[in-house]
CSV table of C-alpha atoms and ligand atoms in Angstrom, one decimal:
chain,number,residue,atom,x,y,z
A,26,MET,CA,-8.2,-9.0,-51.2
A,27,LYS,CA,-10.3,-7.9,-54.2
A,28,PRO,CA,-13.5,-6.1,-53.1
A,29,ILE,CA,-16.9,-7.7,-53.5
A,30,ASN,CA,-18.9,-5.9,-56.2
A,31,VAL,CA,-22.6,-5.4,-55.5
A,32,GLY,CA,-25.4,-4.5,-57.8
A,33,LEU,CA,-28.6,-3.0,-56.2
A,34,LEU,CA,-32.0,-3.5,-57.7
A,35,GLY,CA,-33.8,-0.5,-56.2
A,36,LEU,CA,-32.7,2.6,-54.4
A,37,GLY,CA,-35.9,3.4,-52.5
A,38,THR,CA,-36.4,3.3,-48.7
A,39,VAL,CA,-34.3,0.1,-48.2
A,40,GLY,CA,-31.9,0.5,-51.1
A,41,GLY,CA,-31.1,4.1,-50.0
A,42,GLY,CA,-30.7,3.0,-46.4
A,43,THR,CA,-28.4,0.2,-47.5
A,44,LEU,CA,-26.2,2.6,-49.3
A,45,THR,CA,-26.1,5.0,-46.3
A,46,VAL,CA,-25.1,2.2,-43.9
A,47,LEU,CA,-22.5,0.8,-46.2
A,48,ARG,CA,-21.0,4.3,-46.6
A,49,ARG,CA,-21.1,5.3,-43.0
A,50,ASN,CA,-19.7,2.1,-41.5
A,51,GLU,CA,-17.4,1.2,-44.4
A,52,VAL,CA,-14.3,0.7,-42.3
A,53,GLU,CA,-16.0,-1.5,-39.6
A,54,ILE,CA,-17.8,-3.5,-42.3
A,55,THR,CA,-14.6,-4.2,-44.2
A,56,ARG,CA,-12.9,-5.2,-41.0
A,57,ARG,CA,-15.7,-7.7,-40.3
A,58,ALA,CA,-16.1,-9.0,-43.9
A,59,GLY,CA,-12.4,-9.3,-44.6
A,60,ARG,CA,-12.7,-7.4,-47.8
A,61,ALA,CA,-14.4,-4.2,-49.1
A,62,ILE,CA,-18.1,-4.3,-50.2
A,63,ARG,CA,-18.6,-1.9,-53.1
A,64,VAL,CA,-21.9,-0.9,-54.7
A,65,LYS,CA,-21.0,-0.5,-58.4
A,66,VAL,CA,-24.4,-0.3,-60.1
A,67,ALA,CA,-28.0,0.4,-59.1
A,68,ALA,CA,-31.3,0.1,-61.1
A,69,VAL,CA,-34.2,2.4,-60.5
A,70,ARG,CA,-37.3,3.6,-62.5
A,71,ASN,CA,-36.8,7.3,-62.1
A,72,LEU,CA,-33.3,8.0,-63.4
A,73,GLU,CA,-33.4,11.8,-62.8
A,74,LYS,CA,-34.5,11.5,-59.2
A,75,ALA,CA,-31.8,8.9,-58.3
A,76,GLN,CA,-29.1,10.8,-60.1
A,77,SER,CA,-29.9,14.0,-58.2
A,78,LEU,CA,-30.1,12.1,-54.9
A,79,TYR,CA,-26.8,10.2,-55.5
A,80,ALA,CA,-24.9,12.8,-57.4
A,81,GLY,CA,-21.2,12.5,-56.6
A,82,GLU,CA,-21.5,8.8,-55.8
A,83,ASP,CA,-19.2,6.5,-57.8
A,84,ILE,CA,-22.2,4.3,-58.8
A,85,LYS,CA,-23.6,3.7,-62.3
A,86,ILE,CA,-27.4,4.3,-62.1
A,87,THR,CA,-29.5,2.7,-64.8
A,88,THR,CA,-33.2,2.1,-65.6
A,89,ASN,CA,-32.4,-1.3,-67.0
A,90,PRO,CA,-32.3,-4.0,-64.3
A,91,MET,CA,-30.5,-6.3,-66.8
A,92,ASP,CA,-27.5,-4.0,-66.4
A,93,VAL,CA,-27.2,-5.3,-62.9
A,94,VAL,CA,-28.1,-9.0,-63.2
A,95,GLU,CA,-26.2,-9.5,-66.5
A,96,ASN,CA,-23.1,-7.5,-65.4
A,97,PRO,CA,-20.1,-9.8,-65.3
A,98,ASP,CA,-18.3,-7.6,-62.8
A,99,ILE,CA,-21.1,-8.0,-60.2
A,100,ASP,CA,-20.6,-10.7,-57.5
A,101,THR,CA,-23.8,-10.2,-55.4
A,102,VAL,CA,-27.2,-8.8,-56.5
A,103,VAL,CA,-29.3,-7.1,-53.8
A,104,GLU,CA,-33.0,-7.2,-54.8
A,105,LEU,CA,-34.9,-4.3,-53.2
A,106,ILE,CA,-37.5,-3.4,-55.8
A,107,GLY,CA,-40.3,-5.5,-54.3
A,108,GLY,CA,-43.2,-7.3,-56.1
A,109,THR,CA,-43.2,-10.9,-57.3
A,110,ASP,CA,-43.1,-10.9,-61.1
A,111,LEU,CA,-40.1,-8.8,-62.2
A,112,ALA,CA,-38.3,-9.5,-59.0
A,113,LYS,CA,-38.6,-13.3,-59.5
A,114,SER,CA,-37.3,-13.2,-63.1
A,115,LEU,CA,-34.4,-10.9,-62.1
A,116,VAL,CA,-33.4,-13.1,-59.1
A,117,LEU,CA,-33.6,-16.2,-61.2
A,118,LYS,CA,-31.5,-14.5,-63.9
A,119,ALA,CA,-28.9,-13.4,-61.3
A,120,ILE,CA,-28.7,-17.0,-59.9
A,121,ALA,CA,-28.4,-18.4,-63.4
A,122,ASN,CA,-25.5,-16.0,-64.0
A,123,GLY,CA,-23.8,-17.4,-60.8
A,124,LYS,CA,-24.4,-14.4,-58.6
A,125,HIS,CA,-25.3,-14.5,-55.0
A,126,VAL,CA,-28.5,-12.8,-54.0
A,127,VAL,CA,-29.6,-10.8,-51.0
A,128,THR,CA,-33.3,-9.9,-50.8
A,129,ALA,CA,-35.7,-8.2,-48.4
A,130,ASN,CA,-38.6,-9.4,-50.4
A,131,LYS,CA,-40.8,-11.6,-48.2
A,132,ALA,CA,-43.6,-11.8,-50.8
A,133,LEU,CA,-41.2,-13.1,-53.4
A,134,LEU,CA,-39.8,-15.8,-51.1
A,135,ALA,CA,-43.2,-16.8,-49.5
A,136,ILE,CA,-44.6,-17.4,-53.0
A,137,HIS,CA,-41.7,-18.4,-55.2
A,138,GLY,CA,-39.1,-19.3,-52.5
A,139,ASN,CA,-39.2,-23.1,-53.2
A,140,GLU,CA,-38.3,-22.5,-56.9
A,141,ILE,CA,-35.7,-19.8,-56.1
A,142,PHE,CA,-33.9,-21.9,-53.4
A,143,ALA,CA,-33.8,-25.0,-55.7
A,144,ALA,CA,-32.3,-22.9,-58.5
A,145,ALA,CA,-29.7,-21.4,-56.1
A,146,GLN,CA,-28.9,-24.9,-54.7
A,147,ALA,CA,-28.4,-26.3,-58.2
A,148,LYS,CA,-26.1,-23.3,-59.1
A,149,GLY,CA,-24.2,-23.4,-55.8
A,150,VAL,CA,-25.0,-19.7,-54.9
A,151,MET,CA,-26.4,-18.2,-51.8
A,152,VAL,CA,-29.8,-16.4,-51.4
A,153,ALA,CA,-29.8,-14.5,-48.1
A,154,PHE,CA,-33.0,-12.9,-46.7
A,155,GLU,CA,-32.5,-11.7,-43.1
A,156,ALA,CA,-34.3,-8.4,-44.0
A,157,ALA,CA,-37.4,-10.2,-45.2
A,158,VAL,CA,-38.7,-10.9,-41.7
A,159,ALA,CA,-39.0,-8.4,-38.8
A,160,GLY,CA,-36.9,-5.7,-40.3
A,161,GLY,CA,-33.7,-5.2,-38.4
A,162,ILE,CA,-34.2,-8.1,-35.9
A,163,PRO,CA,-31.8,-10.9,-36.8
A,164,ILE,CA,-34.5,-13.5,-36.4
A,165,ILE,CA,-33.6,-15.6,-39.4
A,166,LYS,CA,-30.1,-16.0,-38.1
A,167,ALA,CA,-31.4,-16.8,-34.6
A,168,VAL,CA,-33.9,-19.5,-35.7
A,169,ARG,CA,-31.7,-21.0,-38.5
A,170,GLU,CA,-28.4,-21.0,-36.5
A,171,GLY,CA,-28.7,-19.9,-32.9
A,172,LEU,CA,-31.5,-22.3,-32.1
A,173,THR,CA,-30.4,-25.2,-34.3
A,174,ALA,CA,-30.1,-27.6,-31.4
A,175,ASN,CA,-33.8,-27.2,-30.6
A,176,ARG,CA,-36.9,-28.9,-31.8
A,177,ILE,CA,-38.9,-25.7,-32.3
A,178,GLU,CA,-42.4,-25.9,-30.8
A,179,TRP,CA,-44.0,-22.6,-31.8
A,180,ILE,CA,-43.3,-19.1,-33.0
A,181,ALA,CA,-45.5,-16.1,-32.3
A,182,GLY,CA,-44.7,-12.6,-33.3
A,183,ILE,CA,-45.6,-9.0,-34.1
A,184,ILE,CA,-44.0,-9.1,-37.5
A,185,ASN,CA,-45.7,-6.1,-39.3
A,186,GLY,CA,-44.5,-2.7,-38.2
A,187,THR,CA,-47.2,-0.7,-40.0
A,188,THR,CA,-50.1,-2.4,-38.3
A,189,ASN,CA,-48.5,-2.2,-34.9
A,190,PHE,CA,-47.8,1.5,-35.5
A,191,ILE,CA,-51.4,2.0,-36.5
A,192,LEU,CA,-52.9,0.2,-33.5
A,193,THR,CA,-50.6,2.0,-31.1
A,194,GLU,CA,-51.1,5.5,-32.5
A,195,MET,CA,-54.9,5.0,-32.7
A,196,ARG,CA,-55.1,3.8,-29.1
A,197,ASP,CA,-52.6,6.3,-27.5
A,198,LYS,CA,-53.3,9.4,-29.5
A,199,GLY,CA,-56.9,8.7,-30.6
A,200,LEU,CA,-55.9,9.3,-34.3
A,201,ALA,CA,-57.9,8.1,-37.2
A,202,PHE,CA,-56.9,5.0,-39.1
A,203,ASP,CA,-56.2,6.8,-42.4
A,204,THR,CA,-54.2,9.5,-40.7
A,205,VAL,CA,-51.8,7.0,-39.0
A,206,LEU,CA,-51.6,4.9,-42.2
A,207,ALA,CA,-50.5,8.0,-44.2
A,208,GLU,CA,-47.8,8.7,-41.5
A,209,ALA,CA,-46.6,5.0,-41.8
A,210,GLN,CA,-46.3,5.5,-45.5
A,211,ARG,CA,-44.4,8.8,-45.1
A,212,LEU,CA,-42.0,7.1,-42.8
A,213,GLY,CA,-41.3,4.3,-45.3
A,214,TYR,CA,-42.9,1.5,-43.2
A,215,ALA,CA,-45.8,0.5,-45.4
A,216,GLU,CA,-45.7,-1.8,-48.5
A,217,ALA,CA,-46.2,-0.4,-51.9
A,218,ASP,CA,-49.7,-1.7,-51.6
A,219,PRO,CA,-50.6,-1.0,-47.9
A,220,THR,CA,-53.5,-3.4,-48.0
A,221,PHE,CA,-50.8,-6.1,-47.7
A,222,ASP,CA,-50.0,-4.6,-44.3
A,223,ILE,CA,-53.5,-3.9,-43.1
A,224,GLU,CA,-55.0,-7.3,-44.2
A,225,GLY,CA,-52.2,-9.3,-42.7
A,226,VAL,CA,-50.8,-10.5,-46.0
A,227,ASP,CA,-47.3,-9.1,-45.3
A,228,ALA,CA,-47.3,-10.8,-41.9
A,229,ALA,CA,-48.4,-14.0,-43.5
A,230,HIS,CA,-45.5,-13.8,-46.0
A,231,LYS,CA,-43.1,-13.4,-43.2
A,232,LEU,CA,-44.7,-16.2,-41.1
A,233,THR,CA,-44.5,-18.5,-44.1
A,234,ILE,CA,-40.7,-18.0,-44.1
A,235,LEU,CA,-40.4,-18.4,-40.4
A,236,SER,CA,-42.5,-21.6,-40.4
A,237,ALA,CA,-40.3,-23.1,-43.2
A,238,ILE,CA,-37.1,-22.5,-41.3
A,239,ALA,CA,-38.5,-23.5,-37.9
A,240,PHE,CA,-40.0,-26.8,-39.0
A,241,GLY,CA,-38.1,-27.7,-42.1
A,242,ILE,CA,-41.1,-27.6,-44.4
A,243,PRO,CA,-41.4,-26.0,-47.9
A,244,MET,CA,-42.9,-22.5,-48.2
A,245,GLN,CA,-46.7,-22.8,-48.3
A,246,PHE,CA,-48.1,-19.3,-48.3
A,247,ASP,CA,-51.3,-20.4,-50.0
A,248,LYS,CA,-52.2,-22.4,-46.9
A,249,ALA,CA,-51.7,-19.6,-44.4
A,250,TYR,CA,-54.8,-18.2,-42.7
A,251,THR,CA,-54.7,-14.4,-43.0
A,252,GLU,CA,-56.9,-11.9,-41.2
A,253,GLY,CA,-55.9,-8.2,-40.8
A,254,ILE,CA,-56.9,-5.3,-38.5
A,255,SER,CA,-59.4,-3.6,-40.8
A,256,LYS,CA,-62.4,-5.0,-39.0
A,257,LEU,CA,-61.2,-4.4,-35.5
A,258,THR,CA,-63.4,-2.0,-33.6
A,259,LYS,CA,-62.5,0.4,-30.9
A,260,GLU,CA,-65.1,-1.3,-28.6
A,261,ASP,CA,-63.2,-4.6,-28.9
A,262,ILE,CA,-59.9,-2.9,-28.2
A,263,GLN,CA,-61.4,-1.2,-25.1
A,264,TYR,CA,-63.2,-4.3,-23.8
A,265,ALA,CA,-60.0,-6.3,-24.2
A,266,GLU,CA,-58.1,-3.7,-22.1
A,267,GLU,CA,-60.8,-3.9,-19.4
A,268,LEU,CA,-60.3,-7.6,-19.2
A,269,GLY,CA,-56.5,-7.2,-19.0
A,270,TYR,CA,-55.6,-7.9,-22.6
A,271,ARG,CA,-54.0,-6.0,-25.5
A,272,ILE,CA,-54.9,-6.8,-29.1
A,273,LYS,CA,-52.0,-7.3,-31.5
A,274,LEU,CA,-51.7,-8.5,-35.0
A,275,LEU,CA,-49.9,-11.8,-34.4
A,276,GLY,CA,-48.3,-14.3,-36.7
A,277,ILE,CA,-48.4,-17.8,-35.1
A,278,THR,CA,-47.0,-21.0,-36.3
A,279,LYS,CA,-47.1,-24.1,-34.1
A,280,ARG,CA,-46.2,-27.7,-34.4
A,281,THR,CA,-49.0,-30.0,-33.3
A,282,ALA,CA,-49.6,-33.8,-33.5
A,283,GLN,CA,-52.0,-33.2,-36.4
A,284,GLY,CA,-49.9,-30.8,-38.4
A,285,ILE,CA,-48.5,-27.2,-38.5
A,286,GLU,CA,-50.6,-24.2,-37.6
A,287,LEU,CA,-49.9,-21.2,-39.8
A,288,ARG,CA,-52.1,-18.2,-39.0
A,289,VAL,CA,-52.1,-14.4,-38.8
A,290,HIS,CA,-54.9,-12.6,-37.0
A,291,PRO,CA,-55.7,-9.9,-34.4
A,292,THR,CA,-55.0,-11.7,-31.1
A,293,LEU,CA,-55.8,-10.8,-27.4
A,294,ILE,CA,-52.6,-11.2,-25.3
A,295,PRO,CA,-52.4,-10.8,-21.5
A,296,TYR,CA,-51.3,-7.3,-20.8
A,297,ARG,CA,-48.6,-8.7,-18.4
A,298,ARG,CA,-46.7,-10.4,-21.3
A,299,LEU,CA,-43.7,-8.4,-22.6
A,300,ILE,CA,-44.9,-8.8,-26.2
A,301,ALA,CA,-48.3,-7.2,-25.3
A,302,ASN,CA,-46.3,-4.0,-24.6
A,303,VAL,CA,-44.4,-3.8,-27.9
A,304,GLU,CA,-45.5,-0.6,-29.4
A,305,GLY,CA,-45.2,1.5,-32.6
A,306,VAL,CA,-43.1,0.2,-35.4
A,307,MET,CA,-41.3,-2.2,-33.1
A,308,ASN,CA,-41.6,-5.9,-33.8
A,309,ALA,CA,-41.1,-8.8,-31.4
A,310,VAL,CA,-40.9,-12.5,-32.0
A,311,LEU,CA,-41.2,-15.3,-29.4
A,312,VAL,CA,-39.7,-18.6,-30.3
A,313,LYS,CA,-40.3,-21.7,-28.1
A,314,GLY,CA,-37.6,-24.4,-28.4
A,315,ASP,CA,-37.7,-27.6,-26.4
A,316,ALA,CA,-34.2,-27.1,-25.0
A,317,VAL,CA,-34.0,-23.4,-24.5
A,318,GLY,CA,-37.6,-22.6,-23.6
A,319,VAL,CA,-39.1,-19.3,-24.8
A,320,THR,CA,-36.8,-16.7,-26.3
A,321,LEU,CA,-37.8,-13.2,-27.3
A,322,TYR,CA,-36.4,-11.0,-30.1
A,323,TYR,CA,-37.3,-7.3,-30.2
A,324,GLY,CA,-36.4,-4.4,-32.5
A,325,ARG,CA,-37.5,-2.1,-35.3
A,326,GLY,CA,-39.6,-4.0,-37.8
A,327,ALA,CA,-39.5,-1.5,-40.7
A,328,GLY,CA,-37.8,1.6,-42.0
A,329,ALA,CA,-34.7,2.5,-44.0
A,330,GLU,CA,-31.7,1.9,-41.7
A,331,PRO,CA,-33.2,-0.9,-39.5
A,332,THR,CA,-33.9,-2.9,-42.6
A,333,ALA,CA,-30.5,-1.9,-44.1
A,334,SER,CA,-28.9,-3.3,-41.0
A,335,ALA,CA,-30.2,-6.8,-42.0
A,336,VAL,CA,-29.4,-6.3,-45.7
A,337,VAL,CA,-25.8,-5.4,-44.9
A,338,ALA,CA,-25.5,-8.3,-42.4
A,339,ASP,CA,-26.4,-10.6,-45.2
A,340,LEU,CA,-23.9,-8.9,-47.5
A,341,VAL,CA,-21.2,-9.5,-44.9
A,342,ASP,CA,-22.3,-13.2,-44.5
A,343,VAL,CA,-22.3,-13.8,-48.2
A,344,THR,CA,-18.9,-12.1,-48.6
A,345,ARG,CA,-17.4,-14.2,-45.8
A,346,MET,CA,-18.8,-17.4,-47.4
A,347,HIS,CA,-17.9,-16.3,-50.9
A,348,THR,CA,-15.1,-18.8,-51.4
A,349,ALA,CA,-16.6,-21.5,-49.1
A,350,ASP,CA,-17.6,-24.9,-50.5
A,351,PRO,CA,-21.4,-24.8,-51.1
A,352,GLU,CA,-21.8,-28.0,-49.1
A,353,ASN,CA,-20.4,-26.1,-46.0
A,354,ARG,CA,-22.8,-23.3,-46.1
A,355,VAL,CA,-25.9,-23.1,-43.8
A,356,PRO,CA,-28.8,-24.5,-45.8
A,357,HIS,CA,-31.2,-21.8,-47.1
A,358,LEU,CA,-34.2,-23.2,-45.1
A,359,ALA,CA,-32.1,-24.3,-42.1
A,360,PHE,CA,-32.6,-28.0,-42.9
A,361,GLN,CA,-30.8,-29.9,-45.7
A,362,PRO,CA,-32.9,-29.6,-48.9
A,363,ASP,CA,-33.4,-33.4,-49.1
A,364,ALA,CA,-34.6,-33.5,-45.5
A,365,LEU,CA,-37.6,-31.3,-45.7
A,366,SER,CA,-40.7,-32.6,-43.9
A,367,ASN,CA,-44.1,-33.1,-45.5
A,368,ALA,CA,-46.1,-32.2,-42.3
A,369,PRO,CA,-49.4,-30.8,-43.4
A,370,ILE,CA,-50.6,-27.3,-42.7
A,371,LEU,CA,-53.8,-27.4,-40.6
A,372,PRO,CA,-56.9,-25.8,-41.9
A,373,MET,CA,-58.1,-23.0,-39.6
A,374,SER,CA,-61.2,-25.1,-38.5
A,375,GLU,CA,-58.7,-27.6,-36.8
A,376,VAL,CA,-56.7,-24.9,-35.0
A,377,CYS,CA,-57.0,-25.0,-31.2
A,378,THR,CA,-57.0,-21.7,-29.2
A,379,ALA,CA,-59.0,-19.6,-26.8
A,380,TYR,CA,-61.6,-17.0,-27.9
A,381,TYR,CA,-63.1,-13.6,-27.2
A,382,LEU,CA,-66.7,-13.4,-28.2
A,383,ARG,CA,-68.7,-10.1,-28.3
A,384,ILE,CA,-72.4,-10.7,-28.5
A,385,ARG,CA,-75.1,-8.0,-28.9
A,386,ALA,CA,-78.1,-9.2,-26.9
A,387,PHE,CA,-81.5,-8.0,-25.8
A,388,ASP,CA,-81.4,-7.3,-22.1
A,389,LYS,CA,-84.0,-10.1,-21.2
A,390,PRO,CA,-84.1,-12.9,-18.7
A,391,GLY,CA,-82.6,-16.2,-19.9
A,392,VAL,CA,-80.2,-14.8,-22.5
A,393,LEU,CA,-77.1,-15.7,-20.7
A,394,ALA,CA,-78.5,-19.2,-19.8
A,395,ASP,CA,-79.2,-19.9,-23.5
A,396,MET,CA,-75.7,-18.9,-24.6
A,397,THR,CA,-73.9,-20.8,-21.8
A,398,ARG,CA,-76.0,-23.9,-22.6
A,399,ILE,CA,-74.9,-23.8,-26.3
A,400,LEU,CA,-71.2,-23.5,-25.2
A,401,ALA,CA,-71.6,-26.3,-22.6
A,402,ASP,CA,-73.2,-28.6,-25.2
A,403,LEU,CA,-70.1,-28.2,-27.3
A,404,GLU,CA,-67.8,-28.7,-24.3
A,405,ILE,CA,-66.5,-25.1,-24.6
A,406,SER,CA,-65.5,-23.9,-21.1
A,407,ILE,CA,-66.0,-20.2,-20.2
A,408,ASP,CA,-63.0,-18.4,-18.6
A,409,ALA,CA,-64.6,-15.0,-18.0
A,410,MET,CA,-67.8,-13.2,-18.9
A,411,ILE,CA,-69.0,-9.6,-18.5
A,412,GLN,CA,-72.3,-7.9,-19.4
A,413,LYS,CA,-72.1,-4.2,-20.1
A,414,GLU,CA,-74.7,-1.7,-19.0
A,415,PRO,CA,-77.2,-0.8,-21.8
A,416,ASP,CA,-76.6,2.7,-23.2
A,417,GLU,CA,-79.3,5.2,-22.3
A,418,GLY,CA,-82.6,4.3,-24.1
A,419,GLN,CA,-81.1,1.1,-25.6
A,420,GLU,CA,-82.6,-2.3,-25.1
A,421,GLN,CA,-79.4,-4.1,-26.2
A,422,VAL,CA,-76.3,-4.8,-24.3
A,423,ASP,CA,-72.8,-6.1,-25.2
A,424,ILE,CA,-71.9,-9.4,-23.6
A,425,ILE,CA,-68.3,-10.4,-23.7
A,426,ILE,CA,-67.2,-14.1,-23.2
A,427,LEU,CA,-63.7,-15.4,-22.9
A,428,THR,CA,-63.4,-19.1,-23.5
A,429,HIS,CA,-60.8,-21.6,-22.6
A,430,GLU,CA,-59.0,-23.4,-25.5
A,431,THR,CA,-61.2,-25.3,-28.0
A,432,VAL,CA,-61.0,-26.3,-31.6
A,433,GLU,CA,-62.1,-23.5,-34.0
A,434,LYS,CA,-64.8,-25.6,-35.7
A,435,PHE,CA,-66.6,-26.0,-32.3
A,436,ILE,CA,-66.5,-22.3,-31.6
A,437,ASN,CA,-67.9,-21.7,-35.1
A,438,GLN,CA,-70.8,-24.1,-34.5
A,439,ALA,CA,-71.5,-22.3,-31.2
A,440,ILE,CA,-71.5,-18.9,-32.9
A,441,SER,CA,-74.0,-20.1,-35.5
A,442,LYS,CA,-76.3,-21.4,-32.8
A,443,ILE,CA,-76.0,-18.2,-30.7
A,444,GLU,CA,-76.6,-16.0,-33.7
A,445,ALA,CA,-79.8,-18.0,-34.4
A,446,LEU,CA,-81.2,-17.1,-30.9
A,447,ALA,CA,-84.2,-14.7,-31.0
A,448,THR,CA,-82.6,-12.7,-28.2
A,449,ILE,CA,-79.4,-12.0,-30.1
A,450,SER,CA,-78.9,-9.0,-32.5
A,451,GLY,CA,-76.6,-9.2,-35.5
A,452,LYS,CA,-73.3,-11.1,-35.8
A,453,VAL,CA,-71.1,-12.3,-33.0
A,454,THR,CA,-67.6,-10.8,-33.0
A,455,LYS,CA,-64.9,-13.5,-32.7
A,456,LEU,CA,-61.3,-12.8,-31.8
A,457,ARG,CA,-58.6,-15.3,-30.9
A,458,LEU,CA,-56.8,-15.2,-27.5
A,459,GLU,CA,-53.3,-16.6,-26.8
A,460,THR,CA,-51.8,-16.7,-23.3
A,461,LEU,CA,-48.3,-17.3,-24.8
A,462,GLY,CA,-47.3,-19.0,-21.5
B,525,NDP,P1,-39.5,1.5,-52.3
B,525,NDP,O1,-40.7,1.6,-53.1
B,525,NDP,O2,-39.1,2.6,-51.4
B,525,NDP,O3,-38.3,1.3,-53.4
B,525,NDP,C1,-38.3,0.5,-54.5
B,525,NDP,C2,-37.2,0.8,-55.4
B,525,NDP,O4,-37.2,-0.1,-56.5
B,525,NDP,C3,-37.2,2.2,-56.0
B,525,NDP,O5,-35.9,2.7,-56.0
B,525,NDP,C4,-37.7,2.0,-57.4
B,525,NDP,O6,-37.3,3.0,-58.3
B,525,NDP,C5,-37.1,0.7,-57.7
B,525,NDP,N1,-37.9,0.0,-58.7
B,525,NDP,C6,-39.2,-0.5,-58.6
B,525,NDP,N2,-39.6,-1.1,-59.8
B,525,NDP,C7,-38.5,-1.0,-60.6
B,525,NDP,C8,-38.2,-1.5,-61.9
B,525,NDP,N3,-39.2,-2.1,-62.6
B,525,NDP,N4,-37.0,-1.2,-62.5
B,525,NDP,C9,-36.1,-0.6,-61.8
B,525,NDP,N5,-36.2,-0.2,-60.5
B,525,NDP,C10,-37.4,-0.4,-59.9
B,525,NDP,O7,-39.6,0.1,-51.6
B,525,NDP,P2,-38.9,-0.3,-50.2
B,525,NDP,O8,-37.5,0.1,-50.3
B,525,NDP,O9,-39.7,0.1,-49.1
B,525,NDP,O10,-39.0,-1.9,-50.3
B,525,NDP,C11,-38.2,-2.7,-51.1
B,525,NDP,C12,-38.3,-4.2,-50.7
B,525,NDP,O11,-38.0,-4.3,-49.3
B,525,NDP,C13,-39.8,-4.7,-50.8
B,525,NDP,O12,-39.7,-6.0,-51.2
B,525,NDP,C14,-40.3,-4.6,-49.4
B,525,NDP,O13,-41.3,-5.5,-49.0
B,525,NDP,C15,-39.0,-4.9,-48.6
B,525,NDP,N6,-39.0,-4.4,-47.2
B,525,NDP,C16,-39.2,-3.1,-47.0
B,525,NDP,C17,-39.1,-2.6,-45.7
B,525,NDP,C18,-39.4,-1.2,-45.3
B,525,NDP,O14,-39.4,-0.9,-44.2
B,525,NDP,N7,-39.7,-0.3,-46.3
B,525,NDP,C19,-38.7,-3.5,-44.6
B,525,NDP,C20,-38.4,-4.8,-45.0
B,525,NDP,C21,-38.5,-5.3,-46.2
B,525,NDP,P3,-37.9,4.5,-58.3
B,525,NDP,O15,-37.4,5.1,-57.0
B,525,NDP,O16,-37.2,5.1,-59.4
B,525,NDP,O17,-39.4,4.3,-58.4
B,526,HSE,N1,-44.4,-3.1,-44.5
B,526,HSE,C1,-43.6,-3.9,-43.6
B,526,HSE,C2,-44.0,-3.6,-42.2
B,526,HSE,C3,-42.2,-3.5,-43.9
B,526,HSE,O1,-44.7,-2.6,-41.9
B,526,HSE,O2,-43.6,-4.4,-41.3
B,526,HSE,C4,-41.2,-4.4,-43.1
B,526,HSE,O3,-41.2,-5.7,-43.6
């Protein structure tokens, strides 16, 4: 059968990895796909660098991405340049030209996915995006196809490799934040703008995609709550450990009677949970379905070949379905496009979870009583509490309170009242806690 001709937009970490994997496993991939998958053309910015790296390859390298998306010989375009502006116009142009698209670009899909999938649907082409969430873990396939019998209840995952790598290296090796971030960049894990990783934006992009395919809702990145790891202190990491918890940057999306929770934030997780022990660049995603219960998916969340593994899997899928009737393909967002739900995304103030509070208080009689009264008045129940010894010559102590589940607006009211007490110094630190039972 005639080979499938592929055009790559980008030959960086993921583009380069994709080429390597296609080359190394060519025979196996062809046996699986039923026909050869050939990269014919690739677009880059720096022509000289790419030509020297890929000298001897039978690939046309260009600095004009239009040479890829307008090329009549190309069947499938693989978008690996990143960003949301140029990438969007190139993907829409490829779709308009009747080409299938594979992309690893979670930012593009979280922000413009609704428009891109509608265009692909109208044109009868596929847009595949396994690499956009959790690197090499086939989580899109699992949620969209493997768990299709289930009513999904919630998903919680470590879905950013860079931040998990940073948290692990800082804790285990005592390295400075900036040192570890530089290493994550060197290893090709970080986004072009690493604040996307650190501030939880990249995880929120991925969570937006997961939420859409789990609950059959449109992409609503603008409604995601996003909090990163930049304000996390080593005291909080240490106190959490003392109480039996690990802090991880989690993406959580949950179906509730009131609407859908969609949130990314540092989260205390009981140390005994498998996911609390996921370290380094590894990602892990828990999915709770009503029939299957909790399932766990684990693997490398970033880097050249793990991500290429997902890109090539999509290329094989698209190749196998190339001649299939569009109506017989798996819908882009798992649910039929005319069957999407309009369930609202809950504002953070309505989210229900448990909390870790760190309060800096003067070591005086009645301090604890004042705080517990405030919590009791708001019907917030305390799960655990510790008061640290004051440091030598200090009048202030850290008090740590773990609460049972409550609605976020109530904990915010309690914090305002606690901060107003004369015996309290500075701001209360609030972190969320999930038992993931
Ligand atoms: P890189 O920065 O390593 O590579 C980007 C590539 O795109 C480079 O080859 C670059 O060319 C090319 N490029 C950028 N802008 C243009 C342009 N205007 N015209 C032509 N070529 C252009 O990025 P990654 O490979 O790390 O990431 C690519 C995508 O994959 C992003 O969407 C990212 O979020 C996603 N992703 C990345 C993962 C990872 O682990 N790195 C994992 C999962 C997803 P040049 O080299 O000449 O500058
Ligand atoms: N910057 C991302 C991460 C790449 O660290 O997880 C994988 O999507």
